[in-house]
PDB file of C-alpha atoms in Angstrom:
ATOM      1  CA  UNK A   1     -24.438   8.390  47.916  1.00 52.00           C
ATOM      2  CA  UNK A   2     -25.252   8.754  44.206  1.00 59.00           C
ATOM      3  CA  UNK A   3     -23.933   6.381  41.493  1.00 59.00           C
ATOM      4  CA  UNK A   4     -21.593   8.969  39.950  1.00 60.00           C
ATOM      5  CA  UNK A   5     -19.789   9.376  43.255  1.00 63.00           C
ATOM      6  CA  UNK A   6     -19.557   5.590  43.758  1.00 59.00           C
ATOM      7  CA  UNK A   7     -18.098   5.047  40.267  1.00 60.00           C
ATOM      8  CA  UNK A   8     -15.739   7.986  40.677  1.00 66.00           C
ATOM      9  CA  UNK A   9     -14.317   6.496  43.863  1.00 64.00           C
ATOM     10  CA  UNK A  10     -14.017   3.079  42.190  1.00 61.00           C
ATOM     11  CA  UNK A  11     -12.319   4.602  39.169  1.00 63.00           C
ATOM     12  CA  UNK A  12      -9.790   6.591  41.209  1.00 68.00           C
ATOM     13  CA  UNK A  13      -8.873   3.498  43.217  1.00 70.00           C
ATOM     14  CA  UNK A  14      -8.627   1.209  40.201  1.00 75.00           C
ATOM     15  CA  UNK A  15      -7.384   3.492  37.431  1.00 77.00           C
ATOM     16  CA  UNK A  16      -3.882   1.978  37.479  1.00 80.00           C
ATOM     17  CA  UNK A  17      -5.366  -1.527  37.524  1.00 81.00           C
ATOM     18  CA  UNK A  18      -7.536  -0.677  34.534  1.00 81.00           C
ATOM     19  CA  UNK A  19      -4.531   0.737  32.640  1.00 82.00           C
ATOM     20  CA  UNK A  20      -2.599  -2.472  33.352  1.00 83.00           C
ATOM     21  CA  UNK A  21      -5.630  -4.505  32.306  1.00 81.00           C
ATOM     22  CA  UNK A  22      -5.685  -2.790  28.901  1.00 81.00           C
ATOM     23  CA  UNK A  23      -1.900  -2.904  28.496  1.00 83.00           C
ATOM     24  CA  UNK A  24      -1.890  -6.671  29.094  1.00 83.00           C
ATOM     25  CA  UNK A  25      -4.490  -6.989  26.335  1.00 79.00           C
ATOM     26  CA  UNK A  26      -2.217  -5.311  23.804  1.00 77.00           C
ATOM     27  CA  UNK A  27      -3.267  -1.671  23.963  1.00 76.00           C
ATOM     28  CA  UNK A  28      -0.672   1.050  23.578  1.00 77.00           C
ATOM     29  CA  UNK A  29       0.128   3.182  26.621  1.00 77.00           C
ATOM     30  CA  UNK A  30      -1.829   6.190  25.327  1.00 79.00           C
ATOM     31  CA  UNK A  31      -4.784   4.003  24.413  1.00 81.00           C
ATOM     32  CA  UNK A  32      -4.752   2.271  27.806  1.00 83.00           C
ATOM     33  CA  UNK A  33      -5.254   5.573  29.616  1.00 83.00           C
ATOM     34  CA  UNK A  34      -8.028   6.589  27.202  1.00 84.00           C
ATOM     35  CA  UNK A  35      -9.734   3.223  27.568  1.00 85.00           C
ATOM     36  CA  UNK A  36      -9.573   3.428  31.351  1.00 83.00           C
ATOM     37  CA  UNK A  37     -11.297   6.807  31.186  1.00 82.00           C
ATOM     38  CA  UNK A  38     -13.846   5.426  28.711  1.00 84.00           C
ATOM     39  CA  UNK A  39     -14.788   2.747  31.263  1.00 80.00           C
ATOM     40  CA  UNK A  40     -15.588   5.493  33.734  1.00 79.00           C
ATOM     41  CA  UNK A  41     -17.591   7.446  31.127  1.00 81.00           C
ATOM     42  CA  UNK A  42     -19.636   4.358  30.303  1.00 80.00           C
ATOM     43  CA  UNK A  43     -20.361   3.738  33.952  1.00 75.00           C
ATOM     44  CA  UNK A  44     -21.555   7.324  34.345  1.00 75.00           C
ATOM     45  CA  UNK A  45     -23.692   7.080  31.220  1.00 75.00           C
ATOM     46  CA  UNK A  46     -25.468   4.151  32.759  1.00 70.00           C
ATOM     47  CA  UNK A  47     -27.251   6.928  34.583  1.00 59.00           C
ATOM     48  CA  UNK A  48     -29.277   5.069  37.167  1.00 57.00           C
ATOM     49  CA  UNK A  49     -28.864   5.289  40.891  1.00 56.00           C
ATOM     50  CA  UNK A  50     -28.674   1.533  41.281  1.00 60.00           C
ATOM     51  CA  UNK A  51     -24.873   1.387  41.544  1.00 58.00           C
ATOM     52  CA  UNK A  52     -25.376   0.407  45.161  1.00 62.00           C
ATOM     53  CA  UNK A  53     -27.514  -2.516  44.008  1.00 66.00           C
ATOM     54  CA  UNK A  54     -24.590  -4.107  42.103  1.00 70.00           C
ATOM     55  CA  UNK A  55     -23.332  -6.973  44.224  1.00 73.00           C
ATOM     56  CA  UNK A  56     -19.718  -6.769  43.079  1.00 76.00           C
ATOM     57  CA  UNK A  57     -18.830  -3.315  41.681  1.00 71.00           C
ATOM     58  CA  UNK A  58     -15.225  -4.343  40.969  1.00 75.00           C
ATOM     59  CA  UNK A  59     -16.359  -7.301  38.865  1.00 79.00           C
ATOM     60  CA  UNK A  60     -18.837  -5.040  37.073  1.00 79.00           C
ATOM     61  CA  UNK A  61     -16.093  -2.470  36.445  1.00 76.00           C
ATOM     62  CA  UNK A  62     -13.810  -5.115  34.872  1.00 81.00           C
ATOM     63  CA  UNK A  63     -16.698  -6.585  32.876  1.00 85.00           C
ATOM     64  CA  UNK A  64     -17.230  -3.165  31.316  1.00 85.00           C
ATOM     65  CA  UNK A  65     -13.455  -2.938  30.783  1.00 84.00           C
ATOM     66  CA  UNK A  66     -13.338  -6.391  29.123  1.00 86.00           C
ATOM     67  CA  UNK A  67     -16.176  -5.436  26.765  1.00 87.00           C
ATOM     68  CA  UNK A  68     -14.407  -2.208  25.899  1.00 83.00           C
ATOM     69  CA  UNK A  69     -11.124  -4.065  25.311  1.00 86.00           C
ATOM     70  CA  UNK A  70     -12.908  -6.389  22.839  1.00 85.00           C
ATOM     71  CA  UNK A  71     -14.486  -3.430  21.035  1.00 84.00           C
ATOM     72  CA  UNK A  72     -11.142  -1.680  20.853  1.00 80.00           C
ATOM     73  CA  UNK A  73      -9.399  -4.799  19.532  1.00 78.00           C
ATOM     74  CA  UNK A  74     -12.080  -5.250  16.869  1.00 76.00           C
ATOM     75  CA  UNK A  75     -11.803  -1.643  15.762  1.00 73.00           C
ATOM     76  CA  UNK A  76      -7.999  -1.898  15.593  1.00 67.00           C
ATOM     77  CA  UNK A  77      -8.269  -5.117  13.580  1.00 63.00           C
ATOM     78  CA  UNK A  78     -10.840  -3.626  11.201  1.00 60.00           C
ATOM     79  CA  UNK A  79      -8.642  -0.663  10.311  1.00 56.00           C
ATOM     80  CA  UNK A  80      -5.181  -1.587   9.072  1.00 54.00           C
ATOM     81  CA  UNK A  81      -2.429   0.571  10.489  1.00 54.00           C
ATOM     82  CA  UNK A  82      -1.276   3.410   8.241  1.00 53.00           C
ATOM     83  CA  UNK A  83       2.028   1.606   7.689  1.00 56.00           C
ATOM     84  CA  UNK A  84       0.109  -1.369   6.248  1.00 57.00           C
ATOM     85  CA  UNK A  85      -1.829   0.927   3.918  1.00 58.00           C
ATOM     86  CA  UNK A  86       1.414   2.543   2.759  1.00 61.00           C
ATOM     87  CA  UNK A  87       2.957  -0.889   2.260  1.00 64.00           C
ATOM     88  CA  UNK A  88      -0.082  -2.052   0.282  1.00 62.00           C
ATOM     89  CA  UNK A  89       0.079   1.047  -1.912  1.00 66.00           C
ATOM     90  CA  UNK A  90       3.781   0.396  -2.494  1.00 68.00           C
ATOM     91  CA  UNK A  91       3.091  -3.232  -3.425  1.00 63.00           C
ATOM     92  CA  UNK A  92       0.350  -2.189  -5.834  1.00 63.00           C
ATOM     93  CA  UNK A  93       2.638   0.408  -7.394  1.00 65.00           C
ATOM     94  CA  UNK A  94       5.413  -2.164  -7.724  1.00 64.00           C
ATOM     95  CA  UNK A  95       2.954  -4.631  -9.297  1.00 63.00           C
ATOM     96  CA  UNK A  96       2.108  -1.935 -11.855  1.00 64.00           C
ATOM     97  CA  UNK A  97       5.830  -1.407 -12.393  1.00 70.00           C
ATOM     98  CA  UNK A  98       6.347  -5.148 -12.791  1.00 72.00           C
ATOM     99  CA  UNK A  99       3.509  -5.343 -15.309  1.00 76.00           C
ATOM    100  CA  UNK A 100       4.875  -2.335 -17.190  1.00 76.00           C
ATOM    101  CA  UNK A 101       8.375  -3.829 -17.152  1.00 76.00           C
ATOM    102  CA  UNK A 102       7.013  -7.136 -18.414  1.00 82.00           C
ATOM    103  CA  UNK A 103       5.057  -5.408 -21.203  1.00 83.00           C
ATOM    104  CA  UNK A 104       8.113  -3.358 -22.136  1.00 80.00           C
ATOM    105  CA  UNK A 105      10.293  -6.488 -22.203  1.00 84.00           C
ATOM    106  CA  UNK A 106       7.751  -8.237 -24.440  1.00 86.00           C
ATOM    107  CA  UNK A 107       7.683  -5.266 -26.842  1.00 84.00           C
ATOM    108  CA  UNK A 108      11.496  -5.128 -26.983  1.00 84.00           C
ATOM    109  CA  UNK A 109      11.626  -8.843 -27.637  1.00 86.00           C
ATOM    110  CA  UNK A 110       9.142  -8.427 -30.477  1.00 87.00           C
ATOM    111  CA  UNK A 111      11.128  -5.503 -31.900  1.00 85.00           C
ATOM    112  CA  UNK A 112      14.422  -7.434 -31.717  1.00 85.00           C
ATOM    113  CA  UNK A 113      12.807 -10.411 -33.405  1.00 88.00           C
ATOM    114  CA  UNK A 114      11.382  -8.188 -36.141  1.00 88.00           C
ATOM    115  CA  UNK A 115      14.712  -6.433 -36.713  1.00 86.00           C
ATOM    116  CA  UNK A 116      16.481  -9.802 -36.891  1.00 89.00           C
ATOM    117  CA  UNK A 117      14.156 -10.791 -39.759  1.00 91.00           C
ATOM    118  CA  UNK A 118      14.830  -7.618 -41.798  1.00 90.00           C
ATOM    119  CA  UNK A 119      17.055  -7.683 -44.875  1.00 92.00           C
ATOM    120  CA  UNK A 120      20.723  -7.346 -43.849  1.00 91.00           C
ATOM    121  CA  UNK A 121      21.212  -3.745 -45.028  1.00 92.00           C
ATOM    122  CA  UNK A 122      18.002  -2.529 -43.350  1.00 92.00           C
ATOM    123  CA  UNK A 123      18.927  -4.416 -40.162  1.00 91.00           C
ATOM    124  CA  UNK A 124      22.445  -2.895 -40.160  1.00 92.00           C
ATOM    125  CA  UNK A 125      21.081   0.638 -40.731  1.00 92.00           C
ATOM    126  CA  UNK A 126      18.611   0.188 -37.824  1.00 90.00           C
ATOM    127  CA  UNK A 127      21.380  -1.085 -35.533  1.00 88.00           C
ATOM    128  CA  UNK A 128      23.735   1.753 -36.419  1.00 91.00           C
ATOM    129  CA  UNK A 129      21.047   4.397 -36.031  1.00 91.00           C
ATOM    130  CA  UNK A 130      19.228   3.181 -32.901  1.00 85.00           C
ATOM    131  CA  UNK A 131      21.803   1.134 -31.032  1.00 85.00           C
ATOM    132  CA  UNK A 132      24.957   3.090 -31.822  1.00 88.00           C
ATOM    133  CA  UNK A 133      23.245   6.478 -32.207  1.00 90.00           C
ATOM    134  CA  UNK A 134      24.800   7.387 -35.570  1.00 91.00           C
ATOM    135  CA  UNK A 135      23.270  10.081 -37.780  1.00 93.00           C
ATOM    136  CA  UNK A 136      22.040   9.307 -41.298  1.00 92.00           C
ATOM    137  CA  UNK A 137      25.113  11.014 -42.842  1.00 94.00           C
ATOM    138  CA  UNK A 138      27.507   8.896 -40.746  1.00 94.00           C
ATOM    139  CA  UNK A 139      25.646   5.689 -41.665  1.00 93.00           C
ATOM    140  CA  UNK A 140      25.703   6.739 -45.306  1.00 93.00           C
ATOM    141  CA  UNK A 141      29.474   7.134 -45.224  1.00 94.00           C
ATOM    142  CA  UNK A 142      30.054   3.900 -43.270  1.00 93.00           C
ATOM    143  CA  UNK A 143      27.847   1.715 -45.519  1.00 92.00           C
ATOM    144  CA  UNK A 144      28.680   3.610 -48.718  1.00 93.00           C
ATOM    145  CA  UNK A 145      25.031   4.314 -49.600  1.00 92.00           C
ATOM    146  CA  UNK A 146      23.166   7.582 -50.094  1.00 93.00           C
ATOM    147  CA  UNK A 147      21.553   9.436 -47.184  1.00 92.00           C
ATOM    148  CA  UNK A 148      18.248   8.997 -49.021  1.00 93.00           C
ATOM    149  CA  UNK A 149      18.674   5.177 -48.958  1.00 94.00           C
ATOM    150  CA  UNK A 150      19.597   5.252 -45.254  1.00 93.00           C
ATOM    151  CA  UNK A 151      16.328   7.084 -44.533  1.00 93.00           C
ATOM    152  CA  UNK A 152      14.392   4.580 -46.670  1.00 94.00           C
ATOM    153  CA  UNK A 153      15.938   1.652 -44.753  1.00 92.00           C
ATOM    154  CA  UNK A 154      15.069   3.337 -41.418  1.00 91.00           C
ATOM    155  CA  UNK A 155      11.504   3.897 -42.667  1.00 91.00           C
ATOM    156  CA  UNK A 156      11.205   0.231 -43.769  1.00 92.00           C
ATOM    157  CA  UNK A 157      12.541  -0.974 -40.418  1.00 90.00           C
ATOM    158  CA  UNK A 158      10.221   1.248 -38.427  1.00 90.00           C
ATOM    159  CA  UNK A 159       7.226   0.185 -40.493  1.00 90.00           C
ATOM    160  CA  UNK A 160       8.056  -3.485 -39.896  1.00 89.00           C
ATOM    161  CA  UNK A 161       8.307  -2.824 -36.136  1.00 87.00           C
ATOM    162  CA  UNK A 162       4.990  -0.915 -36.121  1.00 86.00           C
ATOM    163  CA  UNK A 163       3.296  -3.786 -37.944  1.00 88.00           C
ATOM    164  CA  UNK A 164       4.758  -6.357 -35.555  1.00 84.00           C
ATOM    165  CA  UNK A 165       3.653  -4.373 -32.506  1.00 82.00           C
ATOM    166  CA  UNK A 166       0.247  -3.632 -34.010  1.00 81.00           C
ATOM    167  CA  UNK A 167      -0.325  -7.316 -34.728  1.00 68.00           C
ATOM    168  CA  UNK A 168       0.748  -8.205 -31.189  1.00 56.00           C
ATOM    169  CA  UNK A 169      -1.515  -5.563 -29.602  1.00 54.00           C
ATOM    170  CA  UNK A 170      -4.477  -6.702 -31.698  1.00 51.00           C
ATOM    171  CA  UNK A 171      -3.999 -10.311 -30.532  1.00 49.00           C
TER     172      UNK A 171
END
């Protein structure tokens, strides 16, 4: 009897045992069936006709299975599941968002601080224009100043903010 026939008989008799062996070691159901077949393929690849010379074929079969289970576990450990990769990408994106939010908060803090230090009329014009969304004509009427002066105050305020942010970015 040749070795292929011996291993085939051993595989058919022990296929369910091999599947259970792999399932107990944490393999998924689909993987357990594939691994059981891989044991058989490896035995056939051995290629010599000395299968009859093996003292305990069942022990040999499960030794091959144990080695394959270790290889499979290592390969599963080496490659993170797709869910983990997606989670990692999400965490990295959220870290970018957190950094961007932090930077934005720092810039707004710097802008608020700069506006607070502006002369009172310039500060009030900036607040009315940017916080309350009023047009230059409306601000002009409310503060009883010319539209030209409103635009000058906005320009002064913006320049102060640019300088403050430029100084901060250069630091």
